[in-house]
Each structure stands twice: as C-alpha cells, then as structure tokens.
C-alpha cells in the first residue's frame, strides 16, 4: 500500500511571486497556487502567467502542486484551465461546483485542453448546493475517465452563503464537514478541511486540526507558512499509534493466528478490520518518514 501524505495544503496567491518561490522550501505536503479568491480581477492575467511559469519551471520536490483556477463560468475560467493543464500540475482545483454535472463539465474541459492523464481534478466544497448534492458530486469519481481525487472544504464561503456564525467548536459547520467526509469516503476521495483564518493563533489552529482529524479529514488547508508544522503533526499518526498498528499486523502474521478473523492482543479484541486500518496507518507513517 502506498500513500501520499496530505496533512498540510498551503494556499498562496498566484500573484505573489515571493510566496511561489518560498513554497519550494516549505514543509507543506501540498501547495495550492491560487488564481481565484486570493487574486484581484486586475491581477488575474499576471497571476496566471506567474503560476504557470513557476509550475513549468518545477523545483517543488515531493510537494503536490495544485492550481486553483477561476470558476468555469467566470471570464477567466476556461483560459486558466487550459494554461494550467498545459504545465501538468498534480491537480487542478475547481471552485464552486454545485452538482456532478459541474464536475463533468470541468473533466470535459480538461479533456479538450488535452490535459495529461496524470492531472487530477480537486473540487472545492463551498456552496450550499454542493452540500445538498454531495453524493452526486462524489459519485462522479466512479464515472469512466473521472479525474476526481479530492474535496477541499471552503468553510469561509459556506459561512458567507449560509449566514451561519461559527463558534469555536464550529457547531454550525459540523453538518457540512461530516457530509463531505462521508461522501468522500464512500467514493475513495481524499478530503481536506477548511482554513483557520486567525493564522497567529497556533493553539486555536491545533484544536481545529484535532477536531478535523477526529471528523475524518486527511489534512487541513492553510493560509500561512507558520501553520504547516501544526497540521503536519496533528494529521500524522502518533508514534504510539504507528507502533500499535505494527503490533496488530505482526500479531495476525503469527503462525498460530493465520486464518483467524479475530484475536486478542494485550487484552483487547482485534479484528481483521483493525488490521486493515493498521496497514493504512503504517503506510502513512512510512510515507511521512520517507519524506524526512
Ligand atoms: N504561502 C507562501 N509564503 C507565504 C504565505 C503563503 N500563503 N503567506 C506568507 N508567506 C511568506 C511571506 O511572503 C513572508 O515571506 P518573506 O519573509 O520571505 O518575505 C513570510 O511568509 C511571512 O509572511 P507574513 O509577513 O507573516 O504574512 P503577510 O502579512 O505577508 O501575509 C497573508 C499574510 C494572510 C496575506 C498571507 O499569508 C496570504 O496571502 N495567505 C494566503 C491567502 C490565500 O491564498 N487565500 C486564499 C485561500 S483561503
Ligand atoms: Mg472560495
């Protein structure tokens, strides 16, 4: 089993050349080079040029490189898509899909742009309709030729559109967050939590990362380099967790346990489903360790 860590995904404005350069030195698992919300209309063309040149030049190492394009029905969307596809990022992040048909439209646009088969499609989950249609959106992952790989929660947009007010426990967001995680899991997608705006409050960030992890997220989207270490720590298996996982795998491999569906390990019932979880934990821990 091979796993790609997605603990930390740092957004940066595509118009910020310094940030694009700095990205190559940061410990983020994913960098999201943004052409959308973080770029003012008059800077859209400059940002597209800066981002596509940076991606074409490479130097991002093991980091996954994702380009967030403008919505396809905006004046920039289709040109962004074509320019982004041409430089072969790991993925293109689509803002504001509402339905499975919107995912299909983006997939078709990538096809028309002759995007390499390796270029995946990531989808923002940030509109009320996307929450209502989340099963339809995630289900497109089963379509022939699907590139859909990951959901990224856009909690700021959801707060705006629904007029909710989030408390420290994100009570009003729990429905969105769980809906997105459940749909992602049903169709084998990666799912990343929304951003924590108060980027100087690392304790608050840690609490929110822990909450996101307990809700089932694979990692967190971030807005500032200072947030990376916290997300990397919280979304990695803890040392004890990885050790316990290795023990479970070893126990099922013991000759006396071969073929068994359930065993006792250190006074606890352990089933084959726990071995499956353990294998995943070990694969992630190994992938992170290999990253150094
Ligand atoms: N990615 C890469 N580098 C970043 C960065 C980011 N998201 N945010 C800050 N940096 C860099 C700065 O360029 C600066 O680098 P330098 O020391 O080499 O000059 C360093 O980190 C320190 O930055 P700091 O002064 O603390 O932050 P700031 O006041 O310049 O910027 C924000 C604060 C919030 C405007 C900025 O972090 C940002 O633009 N974040 C991303 C916003 C975004 O993309 N939003 C869309 C999705 S929600
Ligand atoms: Mg948004």
Short mmCIF file of C-alpha atoms and ligand atoms in Angstrom, two decimals:
data_model
loop_
_atom_site.label_atom_id
_atom_site.label_comp_id
_atom_site.label_asym_id
_atom_site.label_seq_id
_atom_site.Cartn_x
_atom_site.Cartn_y
_atom_site.Cartn_z
CA UNK A 1 0.00 0.00 0.00
CA UNK A 2 1.48 3.34 -0.95
CA UNK A 3 0.11 6.57 0.45
CA UNK A 4 0.63 10.20 -0.37
CA UNK A 5 0.54 12.44 2.72
CA UNK A 6 -1.98 15.27 2.51
CA UNK A 7 -1.56 16.67 6.02
CA UNK A 8 -0.94 20.28 5.07
CA UNK A 9 -2.11 22.14 1.96
CA UNK A 10 -0.90 25.74 1.81
CA UNK A 11 -2.72 28.26 -0.34
CA UNK A 12 -0.80 31.12 -1.81
CA UNK A 13 -1.92 33.96 -4.02
CA UNK A 14 -0.75 33.29 -7.56
CA UNK A 15 0.09 36.97 -7.90
CA UNK A 16 2.67 36.74 -5.10
CA UNK A 17 5.96 35.77 -6.76
CA UNK A 18 7.77 35.70 -3.42
CA UNK A 19 5.28 33.22 -1.95
CA UNK A 20 5.52 30.97 -5.02
CA UNK A 21 9.29 30.88 -4.62
CA UNK A 22 9.08 30.31 -0.88
CA UNK A 23 6.71 27.37 -1.42
CA UNK A 24 9.63 25.30 -2.69
CA UNK A 25 11.30 25.46 0.73
CA UNK A 26 8.27 24.86 2.96
CA UNK A 27 7.29 21.55 4.60
CA UNK A 28 3.75 21.55 3.20
CA UNK A 29 2.60 18.29 1.61
CA UNK A 30 0.56 20.25 -0.93
CA UNK A 31 0.87 23.76 -2.33
CA UNK A 32 -2.25 25.34 -3.80
CA UNK A 33 -1.31 28.12 -6.21
CA UNK A 34 -4.39 30.28 -6.30
CA UNK A 35 -5.76 32.16 -9.30
CA UNK A 36 -9.19 32.64 -7.73
CA UNK A 37 -10.22 34.26 -4.42
CA UNK A 38 -6.76 35.48 -3.41
CA UNK A 39 -6.19 37.33 -6.69
CA UNK A 40 -7.87 40.64 -7.56
CA UNK A 41 -9.54 40.87 -11.01
CA UNK A 42 -6.91 43.26 -12.37
CA UNK A 43 -4.16 40.79 -11.41
CA UNK A 44 -5.72 37.65 -12.90
CA UNK A 45 -3.62 37.61 -16.06
CA UNK A 46 -0.34 38.30 -14.21
CA UNK A 47 -1.13 35.57 -11.68
CA UNK A 48 -1.87 33.03 -14.40
CA UNK A 49 1.48 33.80 -16.03
CA UNK A 50 3.43 33.67 -12.76
CA UNK A 51 1.83 30.40 -11.66
CA UNK A 52 2.14 28.56 -14.95
CA UNK A 53 5.78 29.66 -15.32
CA UNK A 54 6.56 28.54 -11.77
CA UNK A 55 4.94 25.13 -12.27
CA UNK A 56 6.61 24.64 -15.64
CA UNK A 57 9.99 25.50 -14.08
CA UNK A 58 9.46 22.89 -11.33
CA UNK A 59 11.55 22.63 -8.17
CA UNK A 60 8.66 21.73 -5.86
CA UNK A 61 10.23 18.41 -4.88
CA UNK A 62 7.84 15.90 -3.31
CA UNK A 63 5.18 18.56 -2.71
CA UNK A 64 1.99 18.08 -4.68
CA UNK A 65 1.35 21.11 -6.81
CA UNK A 66 -2.27 22.15 -7.27
CA UNK A 67 -3.51 25.13 -9.26
CA UNK A 68 -6.83 26.64 -8.23
CA UNK A 69 -8.47 28.07 -11.35
CA UNK A 70 -11.31 30.57 -11.52
CA UNK A 71 -14.82 29.20 -11.92
CA UNK A 72 -15.54 27.98 -15.43
CA UNK A 73 -18.39 30.47 -15.88
CA UNK A 74 -16.13 33.41 -14.88
CA UNK A 75 -14.29 35.43 -17.57
CA UNK A 76 -11.01 33.66 -16.68
CA UNK A 77 -12.03 30.05 -16.00
CA UNK A 78 -11.51 28.34 -19.34
CA UNK A 79 -8.24 30.15 -20.09
CA UNK A 80 -6.99 29.27 -16.59
CA UNK A 81 -7.92 25.66 -17.14
CA UNK A 82 -6.12 25.43 -20.48
CA UNK A 83 -3.00 27.23 -19.22
CA UNK A 84 -2.89 25.16 -16.01
CA UNK A 85 -3.43 21.85 -17.82
CA UNK A 86 -0.51 22.62 -20.14
CA UNK A 87 2.03 22.75 -17.29
CA UNK A 88 0.96 19.40 -15.77
CA UNK A 89 0.34 20.17 -12.10
CA UNK A 90 -0.67 17.24 -9.86
CA UNK A 91 -4.18 18.61 -9.86
CA UNK A 92 -6.44 21.45 -10.80
CA UNK A 93 -8.75 22.70 -8.07
CA UNK A 94 -12.21 23.69 -9.25
CA UNK A 95 -14.06 26.36 -7.27
CA UNK A 96 -17.77 26.27 -6.53
CA UNK A 97 -19.10 23.15 -8.22
CA UNK A 98 -22.76 22.67 -7.30
CA UNK A 99 -23.53 19.34 -8.97
CA UNK A 100 -22.00 16.25 -10.50
CA UNK A 101 -22.66 17.86 -13.90
CA UNK A 102 -20.30 20.69 -12.92
CA UNK A 103 -17.58 18.13 -12.24
CA UNK A 104 -18.28 16.51 -15.60
CA UNK A 105 -18.01 19.91 -17.32
CA UNK A 106 -14.60 20.51 -15.75
CA UNK A 107 -13.49 17.00 -16.71
CA UNK A 108 -14.58 17.65 -20.30
CA UNK A 109 -12.73 20.99 -20.30
CA UNK A 110 -9.56 19.22 -19.14
CA UNK A 111 -10.03 16.69 -21.92
CA UNK A 112 -10.43 19.42 -24.52
CA UNK A 113 -7.32 21.11 -23.13
CA UNK A 114 -5.52 17.78 -23.71
CA UNK A 115 -4.51 17.59 -20.06
CA UNK A 116 -2.17 14.69 -19.33
CA UNK A 117 -3.96 11.71 -17.78
CA UNK A 118 -1.93 12.28 -14.59
CA UNK A 119 -3.60 15.65 -13.94
CA UNK A 120 -6.28 15.11 -11.29
CA UNK A 121 -9.32 17.20 -10.51
CA UNK A 122 -9.89 18.52 -7.00
CA UNK A 123 -13.17 20.15 -6.05
CA UNK A 124 -13.94 22.92 -3.59
CA UNK A 125 -16.96 22.11 -1.44
CA UNK A 126 -18.07 25.62 -0.62
CA UNK A 127 -21.63 26.25 -1.77
CA UNK A 128 -24.87 25.28 -0.05
CA UNK A 129 -25.90 23.38 -3.21
CA UNK A 130 -22.69 21.36 -3.15
CA UNK A 131 -23.59 20.17 0.35
CA UNK A 132 -27.09 19.19 -0.76
CA UNK A 133 -25.66 17.44 -3.86
CA UNK A 134 -22.57 15.98 -2.24
CA UNK A 135 -23.40 12.34 -3.08
CA UNK A 136 -23.95 13.27 -6.74
CA UNK A 137 -20.65 15.18 -6.84
CA UNK A 138 -18.63 12.44 -5.14
CA UNK A 139 -20.33 9.76 -7.24
CA UNK A 140 -18.72 11.15 -10.39
CA UNK A 141 -15.49 9.59 -9.11
CA UNK A 142 -16.97 6.28 -10.38
CA UNK A 143 -17.51 7.59 -13.92
CA UNK A 144 -15.26 6.33 -16.70
CA UNK A 145 -12.47 8.86 -17.25
CA UNK A 146 -13.01 10.56 -13.89
CA UNK A 147 -10.08 12.60 -12.60
CA UNK A 148 -11.77 13.48 -9.31
CA UNK A 149 -9.38 12.83 -6.42
CA UNK A 150 -10.02 15.24 -3.57
CA UNK A 151 -12.56 17.50 -1.85
CA UNK A 152 -11.37 20.75 -0.28
CA UNK A 153 -13.76 22.42 2.16
CA UNK A 154 -14.32 26.12 1.63
CA UNK A 155 -15.71 26.95 5.02
CA UNK A 156 -15.38 30.73 4.65
CA UNK A 157 -17.63 30.65 1.59
CA UNK A 158 -20.11 28.32 3.28
CA UNK A 159 -20.30 30.65 6.28
CA UNK A 160 -20.94 33.59 3.97
CA UNK A 161 -23.57 31.84 1.84
CA UNK A 162 -25.50 30.28 4.72
CA UNK A 163 -25.13 33.28 7.06
CA UNK A 164 -24.06 31.00 9.90
CA UNK A 165 -21.86 32.18 12.72
CA UNK A 166 -19.18 29.73 13.72
CA UNK A 167 -18.35 29.22 17.39
CA UNK A 168 -15.02 27.74 18.49
CA UNK A 169 -16.46 24.23 18.09
CA UNK A 170 -17.68 25.03 14.56
CA UNK A 171 -21.11 23.75 15.57
CA UNK A 172 -22.91 25.14 12.53
CA UNK A 173 -20.30 23.63 10.19
CA UNK A 174 -20.45 20.07 11.51
CA UNK A 175 -23.15 19.05 9.04
CA UNK A 176 -21.11 20.29 6.06
CA UNK A 177 -17.90 18.78 7.33
CA UNK A 178 -19.38 15.35 8.04
CA UNK A 179 -21.38 15.29 4.80
CA UNK A 180 -18.21 15.97 2.81
CA UNK A 181 -16.13 13.38 4.68
CA UNK A 182 -18.84 10.72 4.37
CA UNK A 183 -19.30 11.29 0.63
CA UNK A 184 -15.53 11.35 0.09
CA UNK A 185 -15.10 8.05 1.91
CA UNK A 186 -18.00 6.47 0.03
CA UNK A 187 -16.15 7.09 -3.23
CA UNK A 188 -12.49 6.82 -2.25
CA UNK A 189 -11.62 10.52 -2.29
CA UNK A 190 -9.13 12.47 -0.20
CA UNK A 191 -10.80 15.22 1.86
CA UNK A 192 -9.17 18.35 3.31
CA UNK A 193 -10.61 20.62 5.99
CA UNK A 194 -11.14 24.38 5.55
CA UNK A 195 -8.72 27.11 6.64
CA UNK A 196 -8.23 28.64 10.08
CA UNK A 197 -8.22 32.39 9.49
CA UNK A 198 -6.52 33.55 12.73
CA UNK A 199 -3.10 32.47 11.50
CA UNK A 200 -1.22 33.79 14.51
CA UNK A 201 -3.30 31.65 16.92
CA UNK A 202 -1.48 28.31 16.71
CA UNK A 203 -3.27 26.87 19.77
CA UNK A 204 -6.61 27.55 18.12
CA UNK A 205 -5.31 26.02 14.90
CA UNK A 206 -4.21 22.91 16.76
CA UNK A 207 -7.65 22.48 18.34
CA UNK A 208 -9.28 22.82 14.96
CA UNK A 209 -6.83 20.36 13.35
CA UNK A 210 -7.58 17.84 16.09
CA UNK A 211 -11.29 18.34 15.51
CA UNK A 212 -10.82 17.94 11.76
CA UNK A 213 -8.84 14.78 12.26
CA UNK A 214 -11.50 13.32 14.55
CA UNK A 215 -14.13 14.14 11.92
CA UNK A 216 -12.15 12.06 9.43
CA UNK A 217 -10.26 14.64 7.38
CA UNK A 218 -6.90 13.72 5.82
CA UNK A 219 -5.41 17.14 6.36
CA UNK A 220 -6.03 20.85 6.59
CA UNK A 221 -5.84 23.70 4.13
CA UNK A 222 -3.65 26.53 5.39
CA UNK A 223 -3.03 30.17 4.62
CA UNK A 224 0.32 30.89 6.28
CA UNK A 225 3.64 29.02 6.49
CA UNK A 226 3.58 29.19 10.30
CA UNK A 227 0.56 26.85 10.25
CA UNK A 228 2.32 23.99 8.46
CA UNK A 229 4.08 22.35 11.42
CA UNK A 230 0.86 22.10 13.43
CA UNK A 231 -1.10 20.42 10.64
CA UNK A 232 1.81 18.08 9.84
CA UNK A 233 1.96 16.97 13.45
CA UNK A 234 -1.75 16.52 14.05
CA UNK A 235 -2.51 14.69 10.79
CA UNK A 236 0.42 12.26 11.08
CA UNK A 237 -0.07 9.03 13.02
CA UNK A 238 1.35 9.50 16.53
CA UNK A 239 4.36 7.30 17.39
CA UNK A 240 2.27 5.10 19.75
CA UNK A 241 -0.43 4.75 17.13
CA UNK A 242 2.04 3.57 14.50
CA UNK A 243 3.63 1.17 17.00
CA UNK A 244 0.25 -0.33 17.92
CA UNK A 245 -0.58 -0.69 14.22
CA UNK A 246 2.67 -2.59 13.63
CA UNK A 247 1.85 -4.87 16.56
CA UNK A 248 -1.57 -5.68 15.10
CA UNK A 249 -0.08 -6.56 11.72
CA UNK A 250 2.62 -8.71 13.34
CA UNK A 251 0.08 -10.48 15.56
CA UNK A 252 -2.08 -11.57 12.62
CA UNK A 253 1.10 -12.83 10.89
CA UNK A 254 1.96 -15.18 13.78
CA UNK A 255 1.60 -18.83 12.71
CA UNK A 256 -0.98 -19.54 15.42
CA UNK A 257 -3.19 -16.70 14.22
CA UNK A 258 -3.12 -17.37 10.49
CA UNK A 259 -6.62 -17.52 9.05
CA UNK A 260 -8.20 -16.05 12.15
CA UNK A 261 -10.72 -13.22 11.90
CA UNK A 262 -10.42 -12.08 15.47
CA UNK A 263 -7.62 -12.32 18.05
CA UNK A 264 -6.78 -10.95 21.48
CA UNK A 265 -3.87 -8.54 21.69
CA UNK A 266 -2.82 -7.04 25.01
CA UNK A 267 -6.28 -7.63 26.42
CA UNK A 268 -8.16 -6.10 23.51
CA UNK A 269 -10.25 -7.63 20.78
CA UNK A 270 -8.63 -7.04 17.41
CA UNK A 271 -10.43 -7.93 14.17
CA UNK A 272 -9.32 -8.09 10.55
CA UNK A 273 -10.83 -4.63 10.03
CA UNK A 274 -8.35 -3.34 12.58
CA UNK A 275 -5.54 -4.90 10.53
CA UNK A 276 -6.82 -3.02 7.50
CA UNK A 277 -6.77 0.24 9.47
CA UNK A 278 -3.33 -0.66 10.83
CA UNK A 279 -1.92 -1.24 7.34
CA UNK A 280 -3.14 2.19 6.31
CA UNK A 281 -1.64 3.81 9.41
CA UNK A 282 1.72 2.13 8.79
CA UNK A 283 1.70 3.11 5.11
CA UNK A 284 1.10 6.76 6.01
CA UNK A 285 3.70 6.71 8.79
CA UNK A 286 6.25 5.17 6.38
CA UNK A 287 5.44 7.71 3.66
CA UNK A 288 5.92 10.56 6.12
CA UNK A 289 9.15 9.07 7.47
CA UNK A 290 10.46 8.69 3.91
CA UNK A 291 9.84 12.38 3.44
CA UNK A 292 12.33 13.07 6.24
N1 LIG B 1 2.48 30.96 1.09
C1 LIG B 1 3.81 31.14 0.97
N2 LIG B 1 4.50 32.09 1.63
C2 LIG B 1 3.78 32.88 2.44
C3 LIG B 1 2.40 32.76 2.61
C4 LIG B 1 1.74 31.75 1.89
N3 LIG B 1 0.40 31.55 1.99
N4 LIG B 1 1.97 33.68 3.49
C5 LIG B 1 3.04 34.37 3.87
N5 LIG B 1 4.13 33.91 3.24
C6 LIG B 1 5.51 34.38 3.40
C7 LIG B 1 5.64 35.87 3.15
O1 LIG B 1 5.86 36.09 1.77
C8 LIG B 1 6.82 36.20 4.01
O2 LIG B 1 7.97 35.72 3.32
P1 LIG B 1 9.36 36.51 3.49
O3 LIG B 1 9.68 36.52 4.95
O4 LIG B 1 10.30 35.71 2.65
O5 LIG B 1 9.08 37.88 2.94
C9 LIG B 1 6.66 35.28 5.21
O6 LIG B 1 5.88 34.19 4.75
C10 LIG B 1 6.00 35.93 6.39
O7 LIG B 1 4.76 36.47 5.99
P2 LIG B 1 3.93 37.42 6.97
O8 LIG B 1 4.51 38.79 6.94
O9 LIG B 1 3.79 36.76 8.29
O10 LIG B 1 2.49 37.43 6.30
P3 LIG B 1 1.87 38.58 5.41
O11 LIG B 1 1.34 39.64 6.31
O12 LIG B 1 2.84 38.96 4.34
O13 LIG B 1 0.64 37.83 4.72
C11 LIG B 1 -1.47 36.82 4.42
C12 LIG B 1 -0.48 37.37 5.44
C13 LIG B 1 -2.66 36.18 5.14
C14 LIG B 1 -1.96 37.94 3.47
C15 LIG B 1 -0.75 35.76 3.58
O14 LIG B 1 -0.29 34.79 4.48
C16 LIG B 1 -1.52 35.13 2.47
O15 LIG B 1 -1.66 35.70 1.41
N6 LIG B 1 -2.04 33.88 2.68
C17 LIG B 1 -2.73 33.13 1.68
C18 LIG B 1 -4.09 33.69 1.36
C19 LIG B 1 -4.80 32.86 0.33
O16 LIG B 1 -4.21 32.28 -0.55
N7 LIG B 1 -6.15 32.79 0.42
C20 LIG B 1 -6.96 32.06 -0.48
C21 LIG B 1 -7.46 30.79 0.08
S1 LIG B 1 -8.32 30.91 1.60
MG1 LIG B 2 -13.92 30.09 -2.16
#
